Amino acid sequence: MATPAPGKEDSSTKQTPPIPNAVIDRSSGEQQDGKQWGYDLYPERRGEKYKPSWGRVLLGMEGTENLDKIKCERNVYKCVKNSPMVKLMMGALKSSGCAIDIRRHIACEVCDVSVSGGYDPVLNQVVVCQNIARNEGIVQGVLTHEMIHMFDYCRNDLDFKNIDHLACTEIRA
């Protein structure tokens, strides 16, 4: 292949200019703008549906996403009914004017293996990673931790892009 002359670029050698405040999407390797930071860990948040690989399905390592979702939702329900910490956080949110409807504000989804849950301030939802948080104890920890972020966002106008706010809410959680 010929090298293009200086000042003349071949279209195959052009690279996309860097996006300011960009992050690299782990799933695709592409640059994403800073507004969507972290969403690569939650593919279903971006409208993608999880697709297990056939090899892992045949080995029994994947392919149980629907069953995992039902188990996750059952664990969420048990925690909401029985966990003192989750009940405390739900009461605190309600008394602050930020009541939770578990069908609307808590979602079980397939996530990247590096996270067990998260809080989505855009949709005001706690995400429980059904492929990672597989027992009631882990779900309780995820719900409690993420509800603290939900409380801070609702009550204290938390800005997740402000490093001081982020440090404060993580210390509290």
mmCIF file of C-alpha atoms in Angstrom, residues 61-130:
data_model
loop_
_atom_site.group_PDB
_atom_site.id
_atom_site.type_symbol
_atom_site.label_atom_id
_atom_site.label_comp_id
_atom_site.label_asym_id
_atom_site.label_seq_id
_atom_site.Cartn_x
_atom_site.Cartn_y
_atom_site.Cartn_z
ATOM 1 C CA MET A 61 -22.294 -20.894 31.571
ATOM 2 C CA GLU A 62 -24.857 -18.572 29.933
ATOM 3 C CA GLY A 63 -28.367 -18.672 28.565
ATOM 4 C CA THR A 64 -30.285 -18.401 31.842
ATOM 5 C CA GLU A 65 -30.884 -14.643 31.689
ATOM 6 C CA ASN A 66 -34.679 -14.885 32.005
ATOM 7 C CA LEU A 67 -34.402 -17.195 35.017
ATOM 8 C CA ASP A 68 -31.705 -14.957 36.541
ATOM 9 C CA LYS A 69 -34.004 -11.932 36.146
ATOM 10 C CA ILE A 70 -36.859 -13.708 37.967
ATOM 11 C CA LYS A 71 -34.514 -14.771 40.792
ATOM 12 C CA CYS A 72 -33.108 -11.241 41.025
ATOM 13 C CA GLU A 73 -36.578 -9.695 41.209
ATOM 14 C CA ARG A 74 -37.544 -12.206 43.906
ATOM 15 C CA ASN A 75 -34.426 -11.288 45.917
ATOM 16 C CA VAL A 76 -35.231 -7.581 45.517
ATOM 17 C CA TYR A 77 -38.769 -8.183 46.788
ATOM 18 C CA LYS A 78 -37.473 -10.178 49.799
ATOM 19 C CA CYS A 79 -35.037 -7.384 50.667
ATOM 20 C CA VAL A 80 -37.725 -4.700 50.391
ATOM 21 C CA LYS A 81 -39.984 -6.711 52.715
ATOM 22 C CA ASN A 82 -37.414 -8.056 55.198
ATOM 23 C CA SER A 83 -34.157 -6.068 55.220
ATOM 24 C CA PRO A 84 -33.976 -3.415 57.967
ATOM 25 C CA MET A 85 -31.398 -1.380 55.991
ATOM 26 C CA VAL A 86 -33.426 -1.380 52.769
ATOM 27 C CA LYS A 87 -36.585 -0.514 54.725
ATOM 28 C CA LEU A 88 -34.725 2.335 56.450
ATOM 29 C CA MET A 89 -33.539 3.747 53.109
ATOM 30 C CA MET A 90 -36.996 3.427 51.543
ATOM 31 C CA GLY A 91 -38.484 5.250 54.547
ATOM 32 C CA ALA A 92 -35.846 7.994 54.348
ATOM 33 C CA LEU A 93 -36.511 8.453 50.634
ATOM 34 C CA LYS A 94 -40.271 8.576 51.211
ATOM 35 C CA SER A 95 -40.012 11.104 54.066
ATOM 36 C CA SER A 96 -37.808 13.299 51.838
ATOM 37 C CA GLY A 97 -40.427 13.329 49.103
ATOM 38 C CA CYS A 98 -38.668 10.742 46.946
ATOM 39 C CA ALA A 99 -40.864 7.669 47.418
ATOM 40 C CA ILE A 100 -39.871 4.484 45.578
ATOM 41 C CA ASP A 101 -42.112 2.274 43.483
ATOM 42 C CA ILE A 102 -40.050 -0.916 43.176
ATOM 43 C CA ARG A 103 -41.548 -1.713 39.761
ATOM 44 C CA ARG A 104 -40.421 1.668 38.441
ATOM 45 C CA HIS A 105 -37.274 2.527 40.400
ATOM 46 C CA ILE A 106 -35.473 -0.830 40.692
ATOM 47 C CA ALA A 107 -34.364 -2.843 37.656
ATOM 48 C CA CYS A 108 -32.589 -6.189 37.339
ATOM 49 C CA GLU A 109 -30.322 -6.276 34.278
ATOM 50 C CA VAL A 110 -27.305 -8.069 32.828
ATOM 51 C CA CYS A 111 -24.189 -5.965 33.480
ATOM 52 C CA ASP A 112 -20.450 -6.032 32.938
ATOM 53 C CA VAL A 113 -18.743 -8.428 35.360
ATOM 54 C CA SER A 114 -16.848 -5.545 37.010
ATOM 55 C CA VAL A 115 -19.985 -4.131 38.710
ATOM 56 C CA SER A 116 -22.768 -5.572 40.875
ATOM 57 C CA GLY A 117 -25.155 -2.640 40.590
ATOM 58 C CA GLY A 118 -25.499 1.056 40.011
ATOM 59 C CA TYR A 119 -27.685 4.122 40.214
ATOM 60 C CA ASP A 120 -28.916 5.731 36.998
ATOM 61 C CA PRO A 121 -29.775 9.387 37.744
ATOM 62 C CA VAL A 122 -31.193 9.914 34.237
ATOM 63 C CA LEU A 123 -33.933 7.308 34.764
ATOM 64 C CA ASN A 124 -33.851 7.557 38.579
ATOM 65 C CA GLN A 125 -33.383 3.796 38.861
ATOM 66 C CA VAL A 126 -31.298 1.461 40.948
ATOM 67 C CA VAL A 127 -29.804 -1.256 38.736
ATOM 68 C CA VAL A 128 -29.146 -4.658 40.304
ATOM 69 C CA CYS A 129 -26.855 -6.786 38.140
ATOM 70 C CA GLN A 130 -28.703 -10.086 37.863
#
